mmCIF file of C-alpha atoms and ligand atoms in Angstrom:
data_model
loop_
_atom_site.group_PDB
_atom_site.id
_atom_site.type_symbol
_atom_site.label_atom_id
_atom_site.label_comp_id
_atom_site.label_asym_id
_atom_site.label_seq_id
_atom_site.Cartn_x
_atom_site.Cartn_y
_atom_site.Cartn_z
ATOM 1 C CA MET C 1 72.534 83.110 -23.613
ATOM 2 C CA ARG C 2 71.823 82.115 -20.167
ATOM 3 C CA ARG C 3 68.460 82.748 -18.857
ATOM 4 C CA GLY C 4 68.090 83.780 -15.411
ATOM 5 C CA ARG C 5 65.637 82.139 -12.854
ATOM 6 C CA HIS C 6 62.442 83.943 -12.589
ATOM 7 C CA LEU C 7 60.562 83.914 -9.259
ATOM 8 C CA VAL C 8 56.941 84.673 -9.314
ATOM 9 C CA CYS C 9 54.855 85.161 -6.087
ATOM 10 C CA ARG C 10 51.517 83.788 -7.410
ATOM 11 C CA SER C 11 49.606 84.880 -4.499
ATOM 12 C CA ARG C 12 50.312 88.332 -5.107
ATOM 13 C CA LEU C 13 50.141 88.835 -8.785
ATOM 14 C CA ARG C 14 48.631 92.147 -8.665
ATOM 15 C CA SER C 15 51.560 93.367 -6.776
ATOM 16 C CA ARG C 16 53.959 94.727 -9.361
ATOM 17 C CA SER C 17 56.821 94.155 -7.128
ATOM 18 C CA ALA C 18 56.045 90.524 -7.266
ATOM 19 C CA VAL C 19 57.216 90.368 -10.729
ATOM 20 C CA THR C 20 60.831 89.820 -10.927
ATOM 21 C CA VAL C 21 62.992 90.988 -13.702
ATOM 22 C CA SER C 22 65.442 89.204 -15.624
ATOM 23 C CA LYS C 23 68.812 88.830 -14.127
ATOM 24 C CA GLY C 24 70.700 89.245 -17.379
ATOM 25 C CA ARG C 25 69.398 88.892 -20.782
ATOM 26 C CA ASP C 26 71.936 91.254 -21.672
ATOM 27 C CA ASP C 27 74.104 93.847 -20.038
ATOM 28 C CA ALA C 28 71.815 96.574 -20.891
ATOM 29 C CA ALA C 29 68.728 94.578 -19.448
ATOM 30 C CA ARG C 30 70.694 94.029 -16.470
ATOM 31 C CA ALA C 31 71.674 97.547 -16.083
ATOM 32 C CA GLU C 32 67.978 98.528 -16.335
ATOM 33 C CA ALA C 33 66.766 95.889 -14.158
ATOM 34 C CA GLN C 34 64.310 97.019 -11.537
ATOM 35 C CA PRO C 35 60.966 95.870 -10.236
ATOM 36 C CA ALA C 36 58.491 95.840 -12.859
ATOM 37 C CA GLY C 37 56.057 98.771 -12.916
ATOM 38 C CA GLY C 38 58.601 100.553 -10.914
ATOM 39 C CA THR C 39 58.820 102.488 -14.134
ATOM 40 C CA PRO C 40 59.767 103.257 -17.223
ATOM 41 C CA ALA C 41 58.932 101.457 -20.106
ATOM 42 C CA GLY C 42 61.764 99.908 -21.632
ATOM 43 C CA HIS C 43 62.893 96.177 -21.437
ATOM 44 C CA ALA C 44 62.158 95.950 -17.912
ATOM 45 C CA VAL C 45 60.189 92.759 -17.984
ATOM 46 C CA ALA C 46 61.551 89.616 -19.310
ATOM 47 C CA ILE C 47 59.291 87.722 -21.542
ATOM 48 C CA GLU C 48 59.681 84.493 -19.488
ATOM 49 C CA SER C 49 58.553 86.347 -16.463
ATOM 50 C CA PHE C 50 55.669 87.818 -18.384
ATOM 51 C CA LEU C 51 54.637 84.521 -19.587
ATOM 52 C CA ALA C 52 54.923 83.191 -16.135
ATOM 53 C CA GLU C 53 52.548 85.854 -15.003
ATOM 54 C CA LEU C 54 50.039 84.996 -17.690
ATOM 55 C CA ALA C 55 50.318 81.148 -16.741
ATOM 56 C CA ALA C 56 49.766 81.997 -13.091
ATOM 57 C CA PHE C 57 46.904 84.258 -13.985
ATOM 58 C CA ARG C 58 45.207 81.523 -16.004
ATOM 59 C CA GLU C 59 45.551 78.977 -13.403
ATOM 60 C CA ALA C 60 44.391 81.082 -10.612
ATOM 61 C CA ALA C 61 41.421 82.403 -12.511
ATOM 62 C CA SER C 62 40.284 78.832 -13.646
ATOM 63 C CA GLU C 63 40.702 77.534 -10.057
ATOM 64 C CA SER C 64 38.708 80.570 -8.596
ATOM 65 C CA LEU C 65 35.952 80.334 -11.321
ATOM 66 C CA GLY C 66 35.779 76.725 -10.922
ATOM 67 C CA ARG C 67 34.916 77.084 -7.269
ATOM 68 C CA VAL C 68 32.242 79.898 -8.024
ATOM 69 C CA ALA C 69 28.912 78.816 -6.565
ATOM 70 C CA ASP C 70 26.644 81.890 -6.974
ATOM 71 C CA ALA C 71 26.279 85.136 -8.788
ATOM 72 C CA ALA C 72 27.924 87.047 -5.920
ATOM 73 C CA GLY C 73 30.925 84.715 -6.161
ATOM 74 C CA LEU C 74 31.113 85.133 -9.890
ATOM 75 C CA GLU C 75 31.073 88.845 -9.666
ATOM 76 C CA GLN C 76 33.864 88.787 -7.107
ATOM 77 C CA ALA C 77 35.984 86.612 -9.442
ATOM 78 C CA ARG C 78 35.208 89.001 -12.322
ATOM 79 C CA VAL C 79 36.405 91.858 -10.527
ATOM 80 C CA GLU C 80 39.562 90.202 -9.304
ATOM 81 C CA PHE C 81 40.557 88.674 -12.534
ATOM 82 C CA LEU C 82 38.935 90.622 -15.322
ATOM 83 C CA GLY C 83 38.226 93.983 -13.561
ATOM 84 C CA ALA C 84 38.948 96.911 -15.831
ATOM 85 C CA ARG C 85 40.429 99.044 -13.130
ATOM 86 C CA SER C 86 42.473 96.888 -10.849
ATOM 87 C CA GLY C 87 41.936 93.267 -12.122
ATOM 88 C CA ARG C 88 44.928 90.964 -12.378
ATOM 89 C CA LEU C 89 44.726 90.930 -16.108
ATOM 90 C CA LYS C 90 44.896 94.671 -16.217
ATOM 91 C CA ALA C 91 47.958 94.414 -14.183
ATOM 92 C CA ILE C 92 49.562 91.933 -16.557
ATOM 93 C CA GLN C 93 48.566 94.007 -19.470
ATOM 94 C CA LYS C 94 50.566 96.912 -17.956
ATOM 95 C CA LEU C 95 53.641 94.834 -18.030
ATOM 96 C CA LEU C 96 53.240 94.354 -21.878
ATOM 97 C CA SER C 97 54.945 97.711 -22.376
ATOM 98 C CA GLY C 98 57.895 96.601 -20.210
ATOM 99 C CA LEU C 99 58.657 93.843 -22.703
ATOM 100 C CA ALA C 100 61.492 94.203 -25.089
ATOM 101 C CA ALA C 101 60.139 95.281 -28.395
ATOM 102 C CA GLY C 102 60.945 92.086 -30.119
ATOM 103 C CA ASP C 103 59.068 90.072 -27.463
ATOM 104 C CA ARG C 104 55.954 92.198 -27.602
ATOM 105 C CA PRO C 105 54.070 90.610 -30.482
ATOM 106 C CA ALA C 106 54.453 87.119 -28.902
ATOM 107 C CA GLY C 107 53.641 88.616 -25.430
ATOM 108 C CA GLY C 108 50.622 90.352 -26.892
ATOM 109 C CA ARG C 109 49.497 87.106 -28.517
ATOM 110 C CA HIS C 110 49.860 85.172 -25.124
ATOM 111 C CA PHE C 111 48.028 87.979 -23.505
ATOM 112 C CA ASN C 112 45.159 87.793 -25.757
ATOM 113 C CA ASP C 113 45.157 84.035 -25.558
ATOM 114 C CA ALA C 114 44.975 84.208 -21.838
ATOM 115 C CA LYS C 115 42.392 86.901 -21.786
ATOM 116 C CA ALA C 116 40.105 85.014 -24.146
ATOM 117 C CA ALA C 117 40.545 81.644 -22.209
ATOM 118 C CA VAL C 118 39.627 83.326 -18.975
ATOM 119 C CA THR C 119 36.732 85.483 -20.514
ATOM 120 C CA ALA C 120 35.365 82.235 -22.089
ATOM 121 C CA PHE C 121 35.684 80.355 -18.918
ATOM 122 C CA PHE C 122 33.897 83.173 -17.034
ATOM 123 C CA ALA C 123 31.019 83.070 -19.673
ATOM 124 C CA ASP C 124 30.877 79.252 -19.053
ATOM 125 C CA VAL C 125 30.413 79.714 -15.405
ATOM 126 C CA GLN C 126 27.966 82.391 -15.768
ATOM 127 C CA GLU C 127 25.926 80.217 -18.089
ATOM 128 C CA ARG C 128 26.123 77.373 -15.714
ATOM 129 C CA LEU C 129 24.910 79.587 -12.806
ATOM 130 C CA VAL C 130 22.082 81.143 -14.838
ATOM 131 C CA GLY C 131 21.056 77.778 -16.457
ATOM 132 C CA GLY C 132 21.240 76.244 -13.009
ATOM 133 C CA GLY C 133 19.170 79.127 -11.665
ATOM 134 C CA ALA C 134 16.588 78.355 -14.396
ATOM 135 C CA ALA C 135 16.636 74.715 -13.578
ATOM 136 C CA ALA C 136 16.379 75.485 -9.884
ATOM 137 C CA GLY C 137 13.385 77.689 -10.755
ATOM 138 C CA ALA C 138 11.860 74.889 -12.592
ATOM 139 C CA ALA C 139 12.507 72.335 -9.843
ATOM 140 C CA ALA C 140 10.899 74.731 -7.335
ATOM 141 C CA ALA C 141 7.797 75.056 -9.569
ATOM 142 C CA ASP C 142 7.597 71.243 -9.651
ATOM 143 C CA ALA C 143 8.256 70.792 -6.023
ATOM 144 C CA ILE C 144 5.571 69.478 -3.771
ATOM 145 C CA ASP C 145 4.269 71.845 -1.254
ATOM 146 C CA VAL C 146 3.616 69.568 1.605
ATOM 147 C CA THR C 147 1.605 72.203 3.426
ATOM 148 C CA LEU C 148 -1.180 72.169 0.830
ATOM 149 C CA PRO C 149 -4.263 70.143 1.702
ATOM 150 C CA GLY C 150 -4.197 66.718 0.013
ATOM 151 C CA GLU C 151 -6.613 65.633 -2.700
ATOM 152 C CA PRO C 152 -9.420 63.823 -0.947
ATOM 153 C CA VAL C 153 -9.400 60.281 -1.814
ATOM 154 C CA ARG C 154 -12.948 59.166 -2.640
ATOM 155 C CA LEU C 155 -13.625 55.880 -0.726
ATOM 156 C CA GLY C 156 -16.010 53.504 -1.997
ATOM 157 C CA HIS C 157 -18.216 51.523 0.230
ATOM 158 C CA VAL C 158 -20.189 48.409 0.613
ATOM 159 C CA HIS C 159 -23.109 47.802 -1.632
ATOM 160 C CA PRO C 160 -26.371 48.070 0.085
ATOM 161 C CA ILE C 161 -27.161 44.493 -0.393
ATOM 162 C CA THR C 162 -23.874 43.346 1.091
ATOM 163 C CA GLN C 163 -24.437 45.831 3.934
ATOM 164 C CA THR C 164 -27.896 44.115 4.537
ATOM 165 C CA ILE C 165 -26.280 40.792 4.378
ATOM 166 C CA ARG C 166 -23.632 41.624 6.973
ATOM 167 C CA ARG C 167 -26.097 43.346 9.320
ATOM 168 C CA VAL C 168 -28.373 40.213 9.209
ATOM 169 C CA GLN C 169 -25.208 37.982 9.912
ATOM 170 C CA GLU C 170 -24.450 40.150 12.808
ATOM 171 C CA ILE C 171 -27.886 40.081 14.307
ATOM 172 C CA MET C 172 -28.000 36.343 13.881
ATOM 173 C CA ALA C 173 -24.595 35.781 15.311
ATOM 174 C CA ARG C 174 -25.778 37.439 18.514
ATOM 175 C CA LEU C 175 -28.458 34.650 18.501
ATOM 176 C CA GLY C 176 -25.961 32.135 18.153
ATOM 177 C CA PHE C 177 -26.374 31.425 14.459
ATOM 178 C CA GLU C 178 -23.202 30.654 12.624
ATOM 179 C CA SER C 179 -22.937 31.858 9.039
ATOM 180 C CA VAL C 180 -22.231 29.339 6.478
ATOM 181 C CA ASP C 181 -21.969 29.206 2.669
ATOM 182 C CA GLY C 182 -23.086 26.790 -0.096
ATOM 183 C CA PRO C 183 -22.548 26.401 -3.767
ATOM 184 C CA GLU C 184 -24.502 28.378 -6.203
ATOM 185 C CA VAL C 185 -24.327 25.528 -8.779
ATOM 186 C CA GLU C 186 -26.463 22.721 -7.131
ATOM 187 C CA ASP C 187 -27.624 19.133 -7.944
ATOM 188 C CA GLN C 188 -31.187 17.707 -7.876
ATOM 189 C CA TRP C 189 -30.868 16.285 -4.559
ATOM 190 C CA HIS C 190 -29.885 19.373 -2.541
ATOM 191 C CA ASN C 191 -31.936 21.815 -4.487
ATOM 192 C CA PHE C 192 -35.169 19.668 -4.414
ATOM 193 C CA GLU C 193 -35.279 15.982 -3.470
ATOM 194 C CA ALA C 194 -33.830 16.190 0.020
ATOM 195 C CA LEU C 195 -36.211 19.061 0.433
ATOM 196 C CA ALA C 196 -39.064 16.892 -0.360
ATOM 197 C CA ILE C 197 -39.685 18.504 -3.543
ATOM 198 C CA PRO C 198 -40.325 15.451 -5.833
ATOM 199 C CA ALA C 199 -39.758 15.104 -9.553
ATOM 200 C CA GLU C 200 -43.177 16.026 -10.623
ATOM 201 C CA HIS C 201 -43.398 19.139 -8.489
ATOM 202 C CA PRO C 202 -43.879 22.313 -10.504
ATOM 203 C CA ALA C 203 -40.984 23.943 -8.780
ATOM 204 C CA ARG C 204 -38.595 21.701 -10.753
ATOM 205 C CA ASP C 205 -39.913 22.827 -14.175
ATOM 206 C CA PRO C 206 -37.163 23.641 -16.525
ATOM 207 C CA LEU C 207 -38.966 26.979 -17.361
ATOM 208 C CA ASP C 208 -38.776 27.853 -13.659
ATOM 209 C CA ASN C 209 -35.005 27.074 -13.181
ATOM 210 C CA PHE C 210 -31.578 27.675 -14.656
ATOM 211 C CA TYR C 211 -30.548 24.216 -15.599
ATOM 212 C CA LEU C 212 -26.967 24.091 -16.915
ATOM 213 C CA ALA C 213 -26.653 22.820 -20.466
ATOM 214 C CA VAL C 214 -23.178 21.453 -19.613
ATOM 215 C CA ALA C 215 -24.713 19.050 -17.073
ATOM 216 C CA ARG C 216 -27.817 17.611 -18.719
ATOM 217 C CA GLY C 217 -28.777 14.003 -18.197
ATOM 218 C CA ALA C 218 -30.451 12.157 -15.281
ATOM 219 C CA ASP C 219 -29.176 14.530 -12.630
ATOM 220 C CA PRO C 220 -28.632 18.029 -14.182
ATOM 221 C CA LEU C 221 -27.064 20.602 -12.369
ATOM 222 C CA LEU C 222 -28.592 23.967 -11.874
ATOM 223 C CA LEU C 223 -28.061 27.391 -10.474
ATOM 224 C CA ARG C 224 -29.703 27.085 -7.103
ATOM 225 C CA SER C 225 -33.241 28.491 -6.868
ATOM 226 C CA GLN C 226 -33.252 28.646 -3.019
ATOM 227 C CA THR C 227 -30.806 28.812 -0.094
ATOM 228 C CA SER C 228 -32.639 25.857 1.540
ATOM 229 C CA THR C 229 -29.987 23.842 -0.145
ATOM 230 C CA VAL C 230 -27.485 24.874 2.452
ATOM 231 C CA GLN C 231 -29.821 23.233 5.297
ATOM 232 C CA ILE C 232 -29.346 19.981 3.519
ATOM 233 C CA ARG C 233 -25.604 20.383 3.098
ATOM 234 C CA VAL C 234 -25.065 21.349 6.718
ATOM 235 C CA MET C 235 -27.233 18.571 8.176
ATOM 236 C CA GLU C 236 -25.647 16.008 6.048
ATOM 237 C CA ASN C 237 -22.324 16.798 7.633
ATOM 238 C CA ARG C 238 -23.099 17.812 11.013
ATOM 239 C CA ARG C 239 -25.037 16.431 13.987
ATOM 240 C CA PRO C 240 -27.372 18.573 16.124
ATOM 241 C CA PRO C 241 -27.536 20.889 17.825
ATOM 242 C CA LEU C 242 -27.356 23.353 15.061
ATOM 243 C CA ARG C 243 -27.836 27.053 14.463
ATOM 244 C CA ILE C 244 -26.847 28.228 11.153
ATOM 245 C CA VAL C 245 -27.753 31.064 8.776
ATOM 246 C CA SER C 246 -26.745 31.286 5.124
ATOM 247 C CA LEU C 247 -27.036 34.283 2.962
ATOM 248 C CA GLY C 248 -26.270 34.269 -0.761
ATOM 249 C CA ARG C 249 -27.514 34.297 -4.394
ATOM 250 C CA VAL C 250 -30.142 32.375 -5.868
ATOM 251 C CA TYR C 251 -31.541 32.305 -9.451
ATOM 252 C CA ARG C 252 -34.782 32.086 -11.159
ATOM 253 C CA PRO C 253 -35.783 32.896 -14.770
ATOM 254 C CA ASP C 254 -38.038 35.690 -13.695
ATOM 255 C CA THR C 255 -38.479 38.727 -16.036
ATOM 256 C CA ALA C 256 -36.926 41.675 -14.206
ATOM 257 C CA ASP C 257 -39.450 44.212 -12.850
ATOM 258 C CA ALA C 258 -39.797 46.315 -9.730
ATOM 259 C CA THR C 259 -40.008 43.502 -7.377
ATOM 260 C CA HIS C 260 -38.315 40.499 -9.436
ATOM 261 C CA TYR C 261 -34.862 39.967 -10.703
ATOM 262 C CA PRO C 262 -33.456 36.715 -12.123
ATOM 263 C CA MET C 263 -30.792 36.908 -9.492
ATOM 264 C CA PHE C 264 -31.433 37.719 -5.911
ATOM 265 C CA HIS C 265 -30.419 36.934 -2.297
ATOM 266 C CA GLN C 266 -31.889 34.991 0.367
ATOM 267 C CA VAL C 267 -31.397 34.544 4.159
ATOM 268 C CA GLU C 268 -31.711 30.973 5.299
ATOM 269 C CA GLY C 269 -31.965 30.113 8.921
ATOM 270 C CA LEU C 270 -31.881 26.674 10.488
ATOM 271 C CA LEU C 271 -32.031 25.687 14.181
ATOM 272 C CA ILE C 272 -32.048 22.091 15.220
ATOM 273 C CA GLU C 273 -32.324 21.571 18.967
ATOM 274 C CA PRO C 274 -34.290 19.318 21.172
ATOM 275 C CA GLY C 275 -37.584 20.869 22.268
ATOM 276 C CA THR C 276 -37.842 23.426 19.587
ATOM 277 C CA THR C 277 -41.274 24.900 18.960
ATOM 278 C CA MET C 278 -42.913 27.453 16.742
ATOM 279 C CA ALA C 279 -42.640 29.936 19.560
ATOM 280 C CA HIS C 280 -38.867 29.669 19.364
ATOM 281 C CA LEU C 281 -39.117 30.446 15.585
ATOM 282 C CA LYS C 282 -41.311 33.381 16.281
ATOM 283 C CA SER C 283 -39.119 34.770 18.866
ATOM 284 C CA VAL C 284 -36.046 34.599 16.694
ATOM 285 C CA LEU C 285 -37.834 36.128 13.673
ATOM 286 C CA ARG C 286 -39.199 39.069 15.837
ATOM 287 C CA GLN C 287 -35.600 39.648 17.311
ATOM 288 C CA LEU C 288 -34.215 39.818 13.743
ATOM 289 C CA ALA C 289 -36.916 42.149 12.575
ATOM 290 C CA SER C 290 -36.522 44.376 15.654
ATOM 291 C CA SER C 291 -32.773 44.443 15.508
ATOM 292 C CA PHE C 292 -32.760 45.140 11.698
ATOM 293 C CA LEU C 293 -35.308 47.721 11.534
ATOM 294 C CA GLY C 294 -34.910 49.147 15.038
ATOM 295 C CA GLY C 295 -37.660 49.394 17.631
ATOM 296 C CA ASP C 296 -40.328 46.829 18.692
ATOM 297 C CA VAL C 297 -41.223 45.170 15.564
ATOM 298 C CA HIS C 298 -44.256 42.868 15.427
ATOM 299 C CA VAL C 299 -44.262 39.714 13.364
ATOM 300 C CA ARG C 300 -47.309 37.485 12.542
ATOM 301 C CA PHE C 301 -47.592 34.000 11.043
ATOM 302 C CA ARG C 302 -50.053 33.049 8.384
ATOM 303 C CA PRO C 303 -50.728 29.339 7.538
ATOM 304 C CA SER C 304 -48.990 28.238 4.384
ATOM 305 C CA PHE C 305 -47.318 25.402 2.530
ATOM 306 C CA PHE C 306 -43.734 24.460 1.759
ATOM 307 C CA PRO C 307 -42.752 20.957 0.996
ATOM 308 C CA PHE C 308 -39.834 20.953 3.563
ATOM 309 C CA THR C 309 -41.607 22.402 6.606
ATOM 310 C CA GLU C 310 -44.639 21.060 8.513
ATOM 311 C CA PRO C 311 -46.483 23.213 9.676
ATOM 312 C CA SER C 312 -45.356 25.852 7.321
ATOM 313 C CA VAL C 313 -46.072 29.700 7.664
ATOM 314 C CA GLU C 314 -45.621 32.915 5.866
ATOM 315 C CA PHE C 315 -44.357 35.595 8.173
ATOM 316 C CA ASP C 316 -45.106 39.225 8.196
ATOM 317 C CA MET C 317 -43.781 42.000 10.068
ATOM 318 C CA GLU C 318 -45.527 45.285 10.927
ATOM 319 C CA TRP C 319 -43.859 48.243 9.607
ATOM 320 C CA GLY C 320 -45.192 51.857 9.141
ATOM 321 C CA GLY C 321 -48.711 50.708 10.209
ATOM 322 C CA ARG C 322 -48.765 47.913 7.544
ATOM 323 C CA TRP C 323 -48.029 44.240 7.479
ATOM 324 C CA ILE C 324 -45.062 43.432 5.159
ATOM 325 C CA GLU C 325 -44.590 39.877 3.856
ATOM 326 C CA MET C 326 -40.970 38.872 4.743
ATOM 327 C CA GLY C 327 -40.736 35.126 3.882
ATOM 328 C CA GLY C 328 -41.690 31.657 4.621
ATOM 329 C CA ALA C 329 -40.749 29.454 7.779
ATOM 330 C CA GLY C 330 -41.846 26.435 9.594
ATOM 331 C CA MET C 331 -40.866 23.310 11.526
ATOM 332 C CA VAL C 332 -38.436 21.181 9.600
ATOM 333 C CA ASP C 333 -40.405 18.465 7.857
ATOM 334 C CA PRO C 334 -39.673 14.919 9.363
ATOM 335 C CA ALA C 335 -39.022 13.670 5.835
ATOM 336 C CA VAL C 336 -36.124 16.269 5.584
ATOM 337 C CA LEU C 337 -34.648 15.200 8.712
ATOM 338 C CA ALA C 338 -34.714 11.615 7.505
ATOM 339 C CA ALA C 339 -33.317 12.455 4.260
ATOM 340 C CA VAL C 340 -30.118 13.820 5.991
ATOM 341 C CA GLY C 341 -30.075 10.875 8.215
ATOM 342 C CA TYR C 342 -31.452 12.377 11.512
ATOM 343 C CA ASP C 343 -33.914 10.545 13.625
ATOM 344 C CA PRO C 344 -37.144 12.637 13.370
ATOM 345 C CA ASP C 345 -38.382 10.976 16.707
ATOM 346 C CA GLU C 346 -35.270 12.480 18.337
ATOM 347 C CA VAL C 347 -34.624 15.746 16.845
ATOM 348 C CA SER C 348 -36.784 18.866 15.667
ATOM 349 C CA GLY C 349 -36.098 22.230 14.435
ATOM 350 C CA PHE C 350 -37.174 25.230 12.620
ATOM 351 C CA ALA C 351 -36.243 26.803 9.316
ATOM 352 C CA PHE C 352 -36.825 30.102 7.719
ATOM 353 C CA GLY C 353 -36.086 31.922 4.510
ATOM 354 C CA LEU C 354 -36.432 35.507 3.352
ATOM 355 C CA GLY C 355 -35.488 37.754 0.455
ATOM 356 C CA VAL C 356 -32.708 40.108 1.196
ATOM 357 C CA GLU C 357 -33.557 42.529 -1.491
ATOM 358 C CA ARG C 358 -37.121 42.859 -0.206
ATOM 359 C CA ILE C 359 -35.845 43.470 3.508
ATOM 360 C CA ALA C 360 -33.279 45.991 1.993
ATOM 361 C CA ALA C 361 -35.809 47.553 -0.156
ATOM 362 C CA ARG C 362 -38.073 48.134 3.013
ATOM 363 C CA ARG C 363 -35.342 49.429 5.103
ATOM 364 C CA TYR C 364 -33.867 51.953 2.539
ATOM 365 C CA GLY C 365 -37.262 52.965 0.996
ATOM 366 C CA VAL C 366 -36.276 51.556 -2.344
ATOM 367 C CA ALA C 367 -39.098 51.146 -4.713
ATOM 368 C CA ASP C 368 -37.499 49.234 -7.513
ATOM 369 C CA ILE C 369 -35.081 46.487 -6.610
ATOM 370 C CA ARG C 370 -33.457 46.730 -10.155
ATOM 371 C CA ASP C 371 -31.909 49.975 -8.873
ATOM 372 C CA PHE C 372 -29.670 47.795 -6.723
ATOM 373 C CA TYR C 373 -28.092 46.263 -9.819
ATOM 374 C CA ARG C 374 -27.896 49.115 -12.244
ATOM 375 C CA ASN C 375 -24.484 50.008 -10.809
ATOM 376 C CA ASP C 376 -25.517 53.725 -10.983
ATOM 377 C CA VAL C 377 -23.217 55.252 -8.502
ATOM 378 C CA ARG C 378 -25.594 58.211 -7.946
ATOM 379 C CA PHE C 379 -28.048 55.608 -6.460
ATOM 380 C CA LEU C 380 -25.349 53.578 -4.590
ATOM 381 C CA ARG C 381 -23.694 56.605 -2.977
ATOM 382 C CA GLN C 382 -26.860 57.151 -0.892
ATOM 383 C CA PHE C 383 -26.165 54.109 1.267
HETATM 384 N N1 DAH W 1 -36.951 28.329 0.093
HETATM 385 C C1 DAH W 1 -38.066 29.088 0.196
HETATM 386 C C2 DAH W 1 -38.248 29.927 -1.061
HETATM 387 O O1 DAH W 1 -37.296 29.915 -1.720
HETATM 388 C C3 DAH W 1 -38.219 29.968 1.317
HETATM 389 C C4 DAH W 1 -38.444 29.222 2.601
HETATM 390 C C5 DAH W 1 -39.540 28.839 3.175
HETATM 391 C C6 DAH W 1 -37.207 28.841 3.286
HETATM 392 C C7 DAH W 1 -39.882 28.242 4.340
HETATM 393 C C8 DAH W 1 -37.424 27.965 4.485
HETATM 394 C C9 DAH W 1 -38.514 27.741 5.016
HETATM 395 O O2 DAH W 1 -36.404 27.633 5.167
HETATM 396 O O3 DAH W 1 -38.651 27.049 6.077
HETATM 397 O O4 DAH W 1 -39.357 30.333 -1.327
#
């Protein structure tokens, strides 16, 4: 039996006239041939044509559903393909009755398969959209709202002792003093001998210094007990004129109390220039005190003694109606100048040293210097 060719217009599946009929399965069929849906039930629809309709339906539905991007698109596709009233599937279902009785079971099976396949695909797409919607919702919840104010970043700041050091360095720089550093582990020469502190001097007592156990012997090393060491190191390496200031840590085995700590900081100043006098020294210290505390601060000298200065003074500054002891100073002792290779008949200069914690405590009204080192942020945040 020769099968006729079946032409299907896929783009118009819903149109019944699009379904061609068999051109000759048998004579009877040919006689009855007429456009599908044109009527009567009977064997108006060839199974091949019907199957082609189903195949085209599946293909179009899967293509359409595959392209669906949102709920509205999905609903449109549902109405077009699966719609109960005028969906394409419904149109094909109507063709079933036009199949030859013998073809109907197979046609029905194919119809059901196609229906199940497209319905399942529809469910998949629906799931994808709903799932995607949920995912999109979650993404939206996680999204960063760039319009919200940011979390403030809590900035740390410089420790009050470091602030004091930097301020003193600034002031001294304006007076022409260069900031220099020296080592905190020192030898006997720089910490004592060159500063005219002889071996028998009580300042060298082991109980008053942190000698290093690793470097015992004839010339044990120690943690420097004063920043005057830097005067020696600079003078050994440079020729006058000199204006230097050195701020750093020093160490003494003191029991910590409100005014003592085994580690503290000193400001060391040294000026070596021809014609230097105590008047220059006093002017510089007064400038430093006035700039640091603000206002016109008075300073006074009291006679004192240091092995490395001659004459030596303690200097005080007036603050809040009281004289506050700030440190030691004096004209550099000729023995010190000679120790570093200078000619004491040619050069002269002054030196001074003061405690950084002491001036910081005065300036900030801190009663107990241990507070500087407790690392209690509630204290430190105040500066
Ligand atoms: N180095 C001394 C001390 O630690 C302080 C001092 C006094 C430094 C007199 C000086 C100075 O430069 O001239 O107590």
